[in-house]
Amino acid sequence: MKEVINILTGDRPTGKLHIGHYVGSLRERVRIQNEGKYDNLFVMIADSQALTDNAGNPKKVRENVLQVMLDYLSVGLDPNKTIFFVQSHISALNELTMYYMNLVTLPRLLRNPTVKSEIAFRGYDDSSKGVPVGFVNYPISQAADITAFKAKFIPVGEDQLPMIEQTREIVKSFNSTYKEVLVLPEPVVPKNKVCCRLPGIDGNAKMSKSLNNCIYLSDDSQTLKSKIKKMYTDPSHIKISDPGHIEGNIVFTYLDAFCVEEHFKLFLPQYENLNQLKEHYKKGGLGDVTIKNFLFSILDSILTPIRERRKYYENNIEQVYKILYEGSEKAKQFANNTLLEVKQAMGINYFNDNKFLIEQINNLKSNI
Ligand code: ATP
Ligand code: MG
């Protein structure tokens, strides 16, 4: 029998998507989509997950659902090839979460390094505040998302690797305790290391909506220019003639993530490739303005078609809404089928199980 290849990815609607999402996951999704070697490609707007740390601000989540959809369509995800859905529409996911919670211990959840650092960042480790149960539990709910769609490949950034590992443990535990119904997923991370976790424009280790250090896919040219202008480079590189450092220099990190040789021909023909540019910077004699202008030209050329597609969909927002609704209905059916299989495997499908009543009668008889 031919193996079914399903793919699932998603994003939290906590803000518009940024260039970290682009290199970390969106670009890979578009590549996979256009290559077409899959059976179903699901893309989820994780609103329920976003509420785990935004319970008091549902407005923020609500406002960003269609914004994220606009970002998806503008990077080239195609509704004819991709099923978009919103997480809270799929109630089967909550039921699956409930059953998986019995297969994971609390210390195991709290050991998750991404959850640990997110708890610290949100101040949930302060004893007067405490961490919402839903928040520590979100890796389990993510396991429900992945398994409901029988996803084999998950294109993600590096911070999500512990979540996939948690899902794999749940799948193995479920399949060995009950029956082989769940598919073991594998993460797909970018080959280029810097793209696995793109730093923020403030130099923070990760560009993140919650850290307010992003270049958004929807930023206009002017905003892009001013963000790049403010970017941190090398504090010891004061005069152009000073030797400069590449390590920790965010402009070069971004060039590592986005620049291809073609960009030199187009925007900086005096150099052939990034190595040459780096060597010149290290030696001294190359100013920050030149490298920043180069980065601007590259990012602007990548963002221009994305902004144009966004404009089109912003003017056709009813169409965007319909795409999301239709995808959500399709996804619901798919997840309901998996839930049924899960309940069958666990033996809790009492009302569509012909054997259930007969077994009970026989048990009662043998006890008489
Ligand atoms: P939040 O701050 O609300 O958590 P976020 O910016 O971290 O938002 P998510 O919606 O949590 O974004 O992440 C969606 C996907 O994008 C995940 O696969 C994640 O690994 C990837 N991703 C997010 N930020 C980056 C980044 N800076 N570099 C590479 N990948 C990233
Ligand atoms: Mg995140």
Short mmCIF file of C-alpha atoms and ligand atoms in Angstrom, two decimals:
data_model
loop_
_atom_site.label_atom_id
_atom_site.label_comp_id
_atom_site.label_asym_id
_atom_site.label_seq_id
_atom_site.Cartn_x
_atom_site.Cartn_y
_atom_site.Cartn_z
CA MET A 1 0.00 0.00 0.00
CA LYS A 2 1.29 3.48 -0.88
CA GLU A 3 2.36 5.50 2.15
CA VAL A 4 0.23 8.62 2.70
CA ILE A 5 2.31 11.78 3.18
CA ASN A 6 0.55 14.49 5.14
CA ILE A 7 2.23 17.68 6.27
CA LEU A 8 1.12 20.04 9.02
CA THR A 9 2.47 23.36 10.18
CA GLY A 10 1.01 26.35 11.92
CA ASP A 11 1.48 29.72 13.54
CA ARG A 12 -0.02 31.48 16.51
CA PRO A 13 -2.22 34.47 15.59
CA THR A 14 -0.44 36.74 18.06
CA GLY A 15 0.70 39.20 15.40
CA LYS A 16 1.56 39.47 11.75
CA LEU A 17 4.20 37.07 10.46
CA HIS A 18 7.83 38.16 10.18
CA ILE A 19 10.93 37.30 8.19
CA GLY A 20 11.95 34.77 10.88
CA HIS A 21 8.80 32.81 10.03
CA TYR A 22 9.68 33.19 6.38
CA VAL A 23 13.15 31.61 6.54
CA GLY A 24 12.28 29.27 9.42
CA SER A 25 9.18 27.70 7.98
CA LEU A 26 7.08 29.57 5.38
CA ARG A 27 9.68 29.38 2.61
CA GLU A 28 9.98 25.61 3.18
CA ARG A 29 6.18 25.24 3.10
CA VAL A 30 5.96 27.00 -0.25
CA ARG A 31 8.77 24.85 -1.63
CA ILE A 32 7.08 21.63 -0.47
CA GLN A 33 3.73 22.87 -1.80
CA ASN A 34 5.14 23.63 -5.24
CA GLU A 35 7.11 20.39 -5.39
CA GLY A 36 3.78 18.61 -4.82
CA LYS A 37 5.16 15.40 -3.29
CA TYR A 38 2.49 15.02 -0.63
CA ASP A 39 -1.10 13.95 -0.19
CA ASN A 40 -2.38 16.72 2.11
CA LEU A 41 -0.71 19.92 3.22
CA PHE A 42 -2.44 21.41 6.28
CA VAL A 43 -1.64 24.88 7.59
CA MET A 44 -3.15 25.76 10.95
CA ILE A 45 -3.81 29.09 12.61
CA ALA A 46 -3.24 28.11 16.23
CA ASP A 47 -5.73 30.40 17.97
CA SER A 48 -6.45 28.00 20.87
CA GLN A 49 -2.73 27.77 21.53
CA ALA A 50 -2.39 31.56 21.37
CA LEU A 51 -5.04 31.82 24.09
CA THR A 52 -2.93 29.74 26.48
CA ASP A 53 -0.86 32.85 27.21
CA ASN A 54 -3.35 35.48 26.03
CA ALA A 55 -6.49 34.41 27.91
CA GLY A 56 -7.12 37.99 28.99
CA ASN A 57 -6.71 39.37 25.49
CA PRO A 58 -8.86 37.35 23.07
CA LYS A 59 -9.24 40.49 20.97
CA LYS A 60 -5.56 40.30 19.97
CA VAL A 61 -5.98 36.70 18.85
CA ARG A 62 -9.23 37.42 16.97
CA GLU A 63 -7.73 40.41 15.17
CA ASN A 64 -4.74 38.43 13.95
CA VAL A 65 -6.51 35.40 12.48
CA LEU A 66 -7.15 36.98 9.08
CA GLN A 67 -3.84 38.88 9.25
CA VAL A 68 -1.99 35.56 9.41
CA MET A 69 -4.15 34.23 6.56
CA LEU A 70 -3.13 37.28 4.51
CA ASP A 71 0.52 36.53 5.26
CA TYR A 72 0.08 32.91 4.14
CA LEU A 73 -1.49 33.85 0.84
CA SER A 74 1.00 36.63 0.23
CA VAL A 75 4.05 34.35 0.53
CA GLY A 76 2.56 32.09 -2.13
CA LEU A 77 0.70 29.39 -0.22
CA ASP A 78 -2.07 28.38 -2.59
CA PRO A 79 -5.59 27.44 -1.46
CA ASN A 80 -5.83 24.96 -4.34
CA LYS A 81 -2.92 23.02 -2.93
CA THR A 82 -3.02 23.76 0.80
CA ILE A 83 -5.77 23.30 3.40
CA PHE A 84 -5.87 26.29 5.78
CA PHE A 85 -7.82 25.98 9.01
CA VAL A 86 -8.34 27.61 12.36
CA GLN A 87 -7.57 25.41 15.36
CA SER A 88 -10.55 26.26 17.59
CA HIS A 89 -12.97 25.14 14.87
CA ILE A 90 -11.77 21.55 15.28
CA SER A 91 -13.18 20.29 18.57
CA ALA A 92 -11.71 16.80 18.01
CA LEU A 93 -8.32 18.36 18.86
CA ASN A 94 -9.46 19.08 22.41
CA GLU A 95 -10.65 15.52 22.89
CA LEU A 96 -7.39 14.07 21.60
CA THR A 97 -5.48 16.39 23.95
CA MET A 98 -7.50 15.04 26.86
CA TYR A 99 -6.58 11.41 26.09
CA TYR A 100 -2.91 12.19 25.43
CA MET A 101 -2.61 14.04 28.76
CA ASN A 102 -2.81 10.64 30.46
CA LEU A 103 0.32 9.50 28.63
CA VAL A 104 2.62 12.33 29.81
CA THR A 105 3.93 13.16 33.28
CA LEU A 106 4.07 16.68 34.68
CA PRO A 107 7.88 16.61 35.24
CA ARG A 108 8.29 15.59 31.58
CA LEU A 109 6.25 18.60 30.45
CA LEU A 110 8.18 21.00 32.66
CA ARG A 111 11.50 19.70 31.31
CA ASN A 112 10.69 21.02 27.81
CA PRO A 113 13.43 23.67 27.19
CA THR A 114 11.25 25.88 24.95
CA VAL A 115 8.40 25.87 27.46
CA LYS A 116 10.93 26.57 30.25
CA SER A 117 12.31 29.67 28.53
CA GLU A 118 8.83 30.85 27.52
CA ILE A 119 7.67 30.49 31.15
CA ALA A 120 10.63 32.60 32.31
CA PHE A 121 10.06 35.22 29.57
CA ARG A 122 6.39 35.61 30.54
CA GLY A 123 7.24 35.84 34.27
CA TYR A 124 5.16 32.72 35.01
CA ASP A 125 8.02 31.44 37.18
CA ASP A 126 7.24 34.20 39.67
CA SER A 127 5.45 32.34 42.49
CA SER A 128 2.88 35.13 42.93
CA LYS A 129 1.83 34.69 39.29
CA GLY A 130 2.13 30.99 38.40
CA VAL A 131 1.87 29.32 35.03
CA PRO A 132 -1.54 28.63 33.44
CA VAL A 133 -2.17 24.88 33.16
CA GLY A 134 -3.15 25.36 29.52
CA PHE A 135 0.24 26.90 28.80
CA VAL A 136 2.40 24.07 30.18
CA ASN A 137 0.03 21.70 28.44
CA TYR A 138 0.41 23.23 24.98
CA PRO A 139 3.01 20.70 23.76
CA ILE A 140 0.37 18.00 24.35
CA SER A 141 -2.23 19.98 22.45
CA GLN A 142 0.35 20.34 19.67
CA ALA A 143 0.67 16.55 19.64
CA ALA A 144 -3.09 16.42 19.09
CA ASP A 145 -2.79 18.85 16.15
CA ILE A 146 -0.03 16.84 14.51
CA THR A 147 -1.54 13.41 15.02
CA ALA A 148 -5.12 14.41 14.13
CA PHE A 149 -3.89 15.11 10.61
CA LYS A 150 -1.65 12.02 10.49
CA ALA A 151 1.20 14.38 9.68
CA LYS A 152 4.54 12.83 8.81
CA PHE A 153 6.52 15.99 8.13
CA ILE A 154 6.42 19.21 10.17
CA PRO A 155 8.36 22.20 8.74
CA VAL A 156 9.35 24.24 11.81
CA GLY A 157 11.95 26.52 13.33
CA GLU A 158 14.39 25.20 15.92
CA ASP A 159 12.33 26.27 18.96
CA GLN A 160 9.71 23.71 17.97
CA LEU A 161 12.00 20.65 18.03
CA PRO A 162 11.18 19.79 21.68
CA MET A 163 7.48 19.86 20.73
CA ILE A 164 7.97 17.34 17.94
CA GLU A 165 10.01 15.18 20.30
CA GLN A 166 7.14 15.29 22.82
CA THR A 167 4.70 14.30 20.07
CA ARG A 168 6.89 11.38 19.03
CA GLU A 169 6.91 10.11 22.62
CA ILE A 170 3.11 10.36 22.79
CA VAL A 171 2.71 8.55 19.47
CA LYS A 172 4.97 5.70 20.57
CA SER A 173 3.22 5.44 23.92
CA PHE A 174 -0.26 5.52 22.35
CA ASN A 175 0.56 3.00 19.62
CA SER A 176 2.12 0.53 22.06
CA THR A 177 -0.55 0.94 24.76
CA TYR A 178 -3.59 0.77 22.46
CA LYS A 179 -3.11 0.11 18.75
CA GLU A 180 -0.93 1.38 15.85
CA VAL A 181 -3.10 4.27 14.68
CA LEU A 182 -0.91 7.34 15.04
CA VAL A 183 1.77 8.42 12.56
CA LEU A 184 5.26 9.19 13.90
CA PRO A 185 6.13 12.74 12.78
CA GLU A 186 9.49 14.14 11.74
CA PRO A 187 10.53 17.81 11.90
CA VAL A 188 11.80 19.51 8.76
CA VAL A 189 14.19 22.32 9.71
CA PRO A 190 15.95 24.64 7.27
CA LYS A 191 19.31 23.34 6.00
CA ASN A 192 20.86 26.76 6.55
CA LYS A 193 21.62 26.93 10.31
CA VAL A 194 20.95 30.67 10.73
CA CYS A 195 17.41 30.17 9.36
CA CYS A 196 16.52 27.74 12.14
CA ARG A 197 16.34 30.63 14.60
CA LEU A 198 16.67 34.06 13.03
CA PRO A 199 17.67 36.65 15.66
CA GLY A 200 15.68 39.83 16.26
CA ILE A 201 16.71 43.24 14.96
CA ASP A 202 17.65 44.08 18.57
CA GLY A 203 20.21 41.25 18.62
CA ASN A 204 18.00 38.99 20.76
CA ALA A 205 18.54 35.30 19.99
CA LYS A 206 15.10 34.98 18.35
CA MET A 207 12.94 37.26 16.27
CA SER A 208 9.53 36.83 17.86
CA LYS A 209 6.18 38.58 17.76
CA SER A 210 6.17 38.60 21.56
CA LEU A 211 9.57 40.33 21.72
CA ASN A 212 8.66 43.20 19.44
CA ASN A 213 11.91 42.88 17.49
CA CYS A 214 10.60 41.92 14.06
CA ILE A 215 10.73 42.87 10.43
CA TYR A 216 7.22 41.96 9.30
CA LEU A 217 6.43 40.54 5.87
CA SER A 218 3.94 43.39 5.54
CA ASP A 219 6.39 46.21 6.44
CA ASP A 220 6.58 48.83 3.69
CA SER A 221 9.91 49.92 2.16
CA GLN A 222 10.22 52.95 4.41
CA THR A 223 9.67 50.94 7.61
CA LEU A 224 12.09 48.28 6.39
CA LYS A 225 14.73 50.94 5.70
CA SER A 226 14.42 52.54 9.12
CA LYS A 227 14.52 49.16 10.93
CA ILE A 228 17.69 48.17 9.08
CA LYS A 229 19.23 51.56 9.78
CA LYS A 230 18.80 51.03 13.52
CA MET A 231 20.22 47.51 13.41
CA TYR A 232 23.07 46.53 15.66
CA THR A 233 26.35 45.76 13.84
CA ASP A 234 29.76 45.81 15.54
CA PRO A 235 30.32 48.39 18.32
CA SER A 236 34.11 48.32 17.77
CA HIS A 237 33.71 49.22 14.07
CA ILE A 238 33.61 52.99 14.49
CA LYS A 239 35.53 54.34 11.49
CA ILE A 240 35.14 52.75 8.04
CA SER A 241 38.83 51.87 8.10
CA ASP A 242 38.48 49.92 11.40
CA PRO A 243 38.56 46.13 11.12
CA GLY A 244 35.06 44.74 11.74
CA HIS A 245 33.60 41.62 13.34
CA ILE A 246 31.19 39.26 11.64
CA GLU A 247 30.26 37.13 14.68
CA GLY A 248 27.24 38.56 16.47
CA ASN A 249 26.84 41.17 13.74
CA ILE A 250 23.15 40.91 12.91
CA VAL A 251 23.46 42.46 9.44
CA PHE A 252 25.77 39.63 8.42
CA THR A 253 23.52 37.06 10.11
CA TYR A 254 20.65 38.30 7.94
CA LEU A 255 22.87 38.27 4.86
CA ASP A 256 23.72 34.64 5.69
CA ALA A 257 19.99 33.88 5.80
CA PHE A 258 18.82 35.76 2.70
CA CYS A 259 21.68 36.54 0.34
CA VAL A 260 22.41 34.50 -2.80
CA GLU A 261 25.11 35.21 -5.40
CA GLU A 262 22.50 36.66 -7.76
CA HIS A 263 22.03 39.53 -5.28
CA PHE A 264 25.64 40.63 -5.81
CA LYS A 265 25.13 40.90 -9.57
CA LEU A 266 21.99 42.96 -8.98
CA PHE A 267 22.94 45.21 -6.10
CA LEU A 268 26.67 45.07 -5.29
CA PRO A 269 28.60 44.00 -8.41
CA GLN A 270 32.00 45.00 -6.97
CA TYR A 271 31.88 41.74 -4.95
CA GLU A 272 31.30 38.21 -6.20
CA ASN A 273 29.98 36.57 -3.07
CA LEU A 274 29.37 36.88 0.64
CA ASN A 275 32.78 35.52 1.60
CA GLN A 276 34.51 38.34 -0.28
CA LEU A 277 32.28 40.90 1.41
CA LYS A 278 32.97 39.41 4.85
CA GLU A 279 36.73 39.37 4.24
CA HIS A 280 36.70 43.05 3.27
CA TYR A 281 34.64 43.95 6.36
CA LYS A 282 37.01 42.02 8.65
CA LYS A 283 40.06 43.68 7.10
CA GLY A 284 38.60 47.19 7.41
CA GLY A 285 37.57 49.71 4.77
CA LEU A 286 33.95 48.65 4.37
CA GLY A 287 31.31 50.80 6.04
CA ASP A 288 28.11 49.73 7.81
CA VAL A 289 26.05 51.94 5.48
CA THR A 290 27.14 49.87 2.46
CA ILE A 291 26.26 46.52 4.03
CA LYS A 292 22.98 47.89 5.38
CA ASN A 293 22.00 49.28 1.97
CA PHE A 294 22.83 45.92 0.44
CA LEU A 295 20.67 44.10 3.01
CA PHE A 296 17.86 46.57 2.37
CA SER A 297 17.96 45.94 -1.41
CA ILE A 298 17.83 42.17 -0.86
CA LEU A 299 14.99 42.20 1.65
CA ASP A 300 13.04 44.78 -0.30
CA SER A 301 13.30 42.65 -3.46
CA ILE A 302 12.01 39.61 -1.52
CA LEU A 303 9.21 41.53 0.19
CA THR A 304 7.96 43.46 -2.87
CA PRO A 305 6.01 40.57 -4.49
CA ILE A 306 4.80 39.49 -1.04
CA ARG A 307 3.43 43.00 -0.36
CA GLU A 308 1.76 43.06 -3.79
CA ARG A 309 -0.05 39.76 -3.22
CA ARG A 310 -1.09 40.99 0.21
CA LYS A 311 -2.62 44.13 -1.31
CA TYR A 312 -4.65 41.95 -3.69
CA TYR A 313 -6.01 39.76 -0.89
CA GLU A 314 -6.65 42.75 1.40
CA ASN A 315 -8.95 44.04 -1.33
CA ASN A 316 -10.64 40.62 -1.52
CA ILE A 317 -10.94 39.83 2.15
CA GLU A 318 -14.29 37.98 1.75
CA GLN A 319 -12.46 35.51 -0.47
CA VAL A 320 -9.80 35.03 2.23
CA TYR A 321 -12.49 34.41 4.86
CA LYS A 322 -14.17 31.83 2.59
CA ILE A 323 -10.87 30.01 1.99
CA LEU A 324 -10.33 29.73 5.74
CA TYR A 325 -13.90 28.57 6.38
CA GLU A 326 -13.86 25.91 3.67
CA GLY A 327 -10.44 24.64 4.78
CA SER A 328 -11.61 24.51 8.40
CA GLU A 329 -14.62 22.38 7.45
CA LYS A 330 -12.40 19.97 5.50
CA ALA A 331 -9.92 19.76 8.38
CA LYS A 332 -12.74 19.11 10.83
CA GLN A 333 -13.84 16.02 8.91
CA PHE A 334 -10.30 14.71 8.72
CA ALA A 335 -9.69 15.17 12.46
CA ASN A 336 -13.07 13.62 13.34
CA ASN A 337 -12.07 10.48 11.46
CA THR A 338 -8.80 10.24 13.39
CA LEU A 339 -10.64 10.78 16.67
CA LEU A 340 -12.93 7.89 15.81
CA GLU A 341 -9.93 5.63 15.17
CA VAL A 342 -8.34 6.76 18.44
CA LYS A 343 -11.51 6.03 20.39
CA GLN A 344 -11.81 2.65 18.70
CA ALA A 345 -8.22 1.84 19.61
CA MET A 346 -8.92 2.79 23.24
CA GLY A 347 -12.22 0.90 23.28
CA ILE A 348 -14.29 3.95 24.20
CA ASN A 349 -16.43 4.03 21.05
CA TYR A 350 -19.39 2.42 22.82
CA PHE A 351 -22.13 3.50 20.45
CA ASN A 352 -20.68 2.42 17.13
CA ASP A 353 -19.22 -0.81 18.40
CA ASN A 354 -21.41 -3.87 17.74
CA LYS A 355 -19.30 -6.01 20.05
CA PHE A 356 -19.67 -3.77 23.10
CA LEU A 357 -23.11 -4.91 24.28
CA ILE A 358 -22.46 -8.60 23.55
CA GLU A 359 -19.21 -8.47 25.56
CA GLN A 360 -21.02 -6.90 28.52
CA ILE A 361 -23.79 -9.52 28.40
CA ASN A 362 -21.20 -12.33 28.27
CA ASN A 363 -19.27 -10.82 31.19
CA LEU A 364 -22.43 -10.60 33.26
CA LYS A 365 -23.35 -14.20 32.38
CA SER A 366 -19.92 -15.52 33.34
CA ASN A 367 -20.18 -13.72 36.69
CA ILE A 368 -23.50 -15.38 37.58
P1 ATP B 1 5.07 34.13 19.64
O1 ATP B 1 6.04 35.14 20.13
O2 ATP B 1 3.64 34.49 19.79
O3 ATP B 1 5.38 32.72 20.13
P2 ATP B 1 6.59 33.59 17.26
O4 ATP B 1 7.18 34.76 16.57
O5 ATP B 1 7.48 32.71 18.10
O6 ATP B 1 5.32 34.09 18.06
P3 ATP B 1 5.13 31.27 16.36
O7 ATP B 1 3.75 31.46 15.82
O8 ATP B 1 5.26 30.78 17.77
O9 ATP B 1 5.91 32.66 16.18
O10 ATP B 1 5.98 30.29 15.42
C1 ATP B 1 5.51 29.76 14.20
C2 ATP B 1 6.59 29.01 13.45
O11 ATP B 1 7.63 29.90 13.03
C3 ATP B 1 7.30 27.92 14.28
O12 ATP B 1 7.61 26.84 13.43
C4 ATP B 1 8.57 28.59 14.72
O13 ATP B 1 9.62 27.67 14.97
C5 ATP B 1 8.90 29.47 13.51
N1 ATP B 1 9.65 30.66 13.94
C6 ATP B 1 9.21 31.64 14.75
N2 ATP B 1 10.16 32.56 14.95
C7 ATP B 1 11.25 32.15 14.24
C8 ATP B 1 12.58 32.67 14.02
N3 ATP B 1 12.97 33.80 14.59
N4 ATP B 1 13.43 31.98 13.22
C9 ATP B 1 13.05 30.82 12.63
N5 ATP B 1 11.82 30.27 12.79
C10 ATP B 1 10.93 30.92 13.58
MG MG B 2 6.53 31.10 19.37
#
